[in-house]
Amino acid sequence: MAKVSLEKDKIKFLLVEGVHQKALESLRAAGYTNIEFHKGALDDEQLKESIRDAHFIGLRSRTHLTEDVINAAEKLVAIGCFCIGTNQVDLDAAAKRGIPVFNAPFSNTRSVAELVIGELLLLLRGVPEANAKAHRGVWNKLAAGSFEARGKKLGIIGYGHIG
């Protein structure tokens, strides 16, 4: 029977920008050992050198995969953007080479929704204005003009994945 795949130790993963440790652990648990890990982004020359023999790259948003970098990646078969977008990758250059690009569009949905709810309450209660006044030494003890969430319907309407 013909062999159609490389041995796991021959497949190189390049992970940059401190991709979460769980990705590294998952790859190792699956038997992959040829993993190059960098806590930060690489400059173009370092990136071209490291990606030259990589089969997969996992990155976040600071590393830019230009056409020049993608063309230097002789063995690249997939690009994983461990973030919500793919604008750091030259998608046309990847498509020309037949390299799929994937991302994690819902990776921060819960965090963003929680922050939006927090901001909603801050604005409802006038916290930014009250904070600025307090820093100027003005302490307003009056309830006039203040609002509470009780009895009100608050929500986010139609904004991306959180609306």
XYZ file of C-alpha atoms in Angstrom:
163
model
C 0.000 0.000 0.000
C 1.335 3.458 -0.910
C 2.085 5.938 1.831
C 0.054 9.123 1.392
C 1.162 11.129 4.408
C 4.333 12.216 6.151
C 5.356 10.836 9.494
C 4.203 13.152 12.272
C 7.769 14.061 13.227
C 8.389 15.282 9.652
C 5.465 17.736 9.677
C 6.591 21.159 10.894
C 4.302 23.544 12.756
C 5.365 27.176 13.136
C 3.520 28.953 15.962
C 4.204 32.659 16.484
C 2.977 35.520 18.666
C 2.482 33.414 21.751
C -0.305 31.277 20.339
C -2.045 29.762 23.371
C -0.226 26.918 25.117
C -3.249 24.655 24.601
C -2.518 24.637 20.859
C 1.019 23.493 21.591
C -0.194 20.878 24.074
C -2.837 19.576 21.641
C -0.282 19.152 18.866
C 2.133 17.337 21.171
C -0.654 15.121 22.530
C -1.507 14.174 18.932
C 2.085 13.047 18.407
C 3.529 16.042 16.552
C 7.036 16.905 17.725
C 8.411 19.245 15.062
C 7.006 22.477 16.502
C 8.765 25.838 16.333
C 7.242 28.199 18.909
C 7.886 31.945 19.244
C 6.392 34.161 21.951
C 6.442 37.223 19.715
C 6.027 38.163 16.077
C 8.941 37.622 13.700
C 10.333 40.225 11.333
C 10.083 39.437 7.607
C 13.539 37.871 7.312
C 13.138 35.675 10.404
C 9.658 34.718 9.235
C 10.867 33.758 5.751
C 13.598 31.593 7.260
C 11.285 29.845 9.742
C 8.382 29.356 7.338
C 10.550 27.991 4.504
C 10.135 24.362 5.633
C 6.932 24.736 7.676
C 3.801 22.838 6.702
C 1.484 24.811 8.980
C 1.682 28.246 10.562
C -0.405 29.481 13.463
C -0.378 33.216 14.096
C -2.324 36.072 15.601
C -2.662 39.616 14.261
C 0.855 41.142 14.342
C 2.519 38.737 11.919
C 1.933 39.729 8.302
C 2.022 36.972 5.716
C 2.751 38.923 2.558
C 2.978 37.395 -0.896
C 6.765 37.417 -0.526
C 6.598 35.484 2.763
C 4.010 33.022 1.425
C 6.156 32.376 -1.656
C 9.119 31.600 0.628
C 7.037 28.889 2.326
C 7.876 25.977 0.056
C 5.955 23.323 2.018
C 3.097 25.354 3.509
C -0.289 23.606 3.361
C -2.411 25.689 5.778
C -2.478 29.014 7.608
C -4.289 29.267 10.930
C -5.127 32.713 12.262
C -5.798 32.273 15.974
C -7.870 35.468 16.041
C -11.102 36.775 14.531
C -9.753 38.130 11.245
C -7.500 37.202 8.352
C -6.495 40.674 7.155
C -2.864 40.000 8.160
C -2.639 37.378 5.405
C -2.394 38.094 1.685
C -5.412 35.946 0.840
C -4.890 36.229 -2.922
C -1.317 34.941 -2.617
C -2.484 32.066 -0.414
C -5.273 31.211 -2.875
C -2.831 31.199 -5.809
C -0.789 28.591 -3.955
C -3.902 26.619 -2.949
C -3.223 27.232 0.745
C -6.367 27.388 2.892
C -6.564 30.133 5.516
C -8.760 29.697 8.555
C -9.487 31.805 11.604
C -11.361 31.661 14.904
C -14.232 34.125 14.355
C -16.023 33.381 17.611
C -12.961 33.200 19.850
C -13.666 36.437 21.687
C -17.456 36.684 21.369
C -18.192 36.077 25.050
C -15.494 38.502 26.209
C -16.711 41.224 23.860
C -20.338 40.712 24.929
C -19.343 41.014 28.598
C -17.362 44.186 27.909
C -20.278 45.682 25.968
C -22.651 44.969 28.876
C -20.134 46.591 31.220
C -19.865 49.663 28.988
C -23.653 49.805 28.704
C -23.953 49.985 32.504
C -21.128 52.524 32.757
C -22.888 54.805 30.288
C -26.333 54.277 31.844
C -25.002 55.212 35.277
C -22.886 58.112 33.987
C -19.694 56.658 35.426
C -17.233 58.349 33.008
C -18.594 61.812 33.819
C -18.803 61.123 37.576
C -15.265 59.708 37.530
C -13.922 62.810 35.783
C -15.664 65.053 38.326
C -14.359 62.999 41.259
C -10.825 63.360 39.914
C -11.355 67.126 39.848
C -12.470 67.008 43.497
C -16.207 67.377 42.782
C -18.371 64.857 44.651
C -22.021 65.048 43.598
C -24.219 63.369 46.206
C -27.481 64.252 44.452
C -29.450 61.514 42.706
C -30.893 63.937 40.151
C -29.999 62.904 36.618
C -28.794 59.446 37.620
C -30.302 56.257 36.244
C -30.553 52.652 37.397
C -30.961 49.558 35.253
C -33.880 48.339 37.381
C -37.090 48.288 35.339
C -35.339 49.024 32.049
C -34.709 46.765 29.099
C -31.118 46.929 27.944
C -29.709 45.077 24.982
C -27.461 44.965 21.983
C -29.217 44.957 18.653
C -27.687 43.547 15.490
C -23.990 44.124 15.928
C -21.877 41.207 14.720
C -21.906 37.988 16.714
C -22.971 39.617 19.967
C -26.122 41.438 18.868
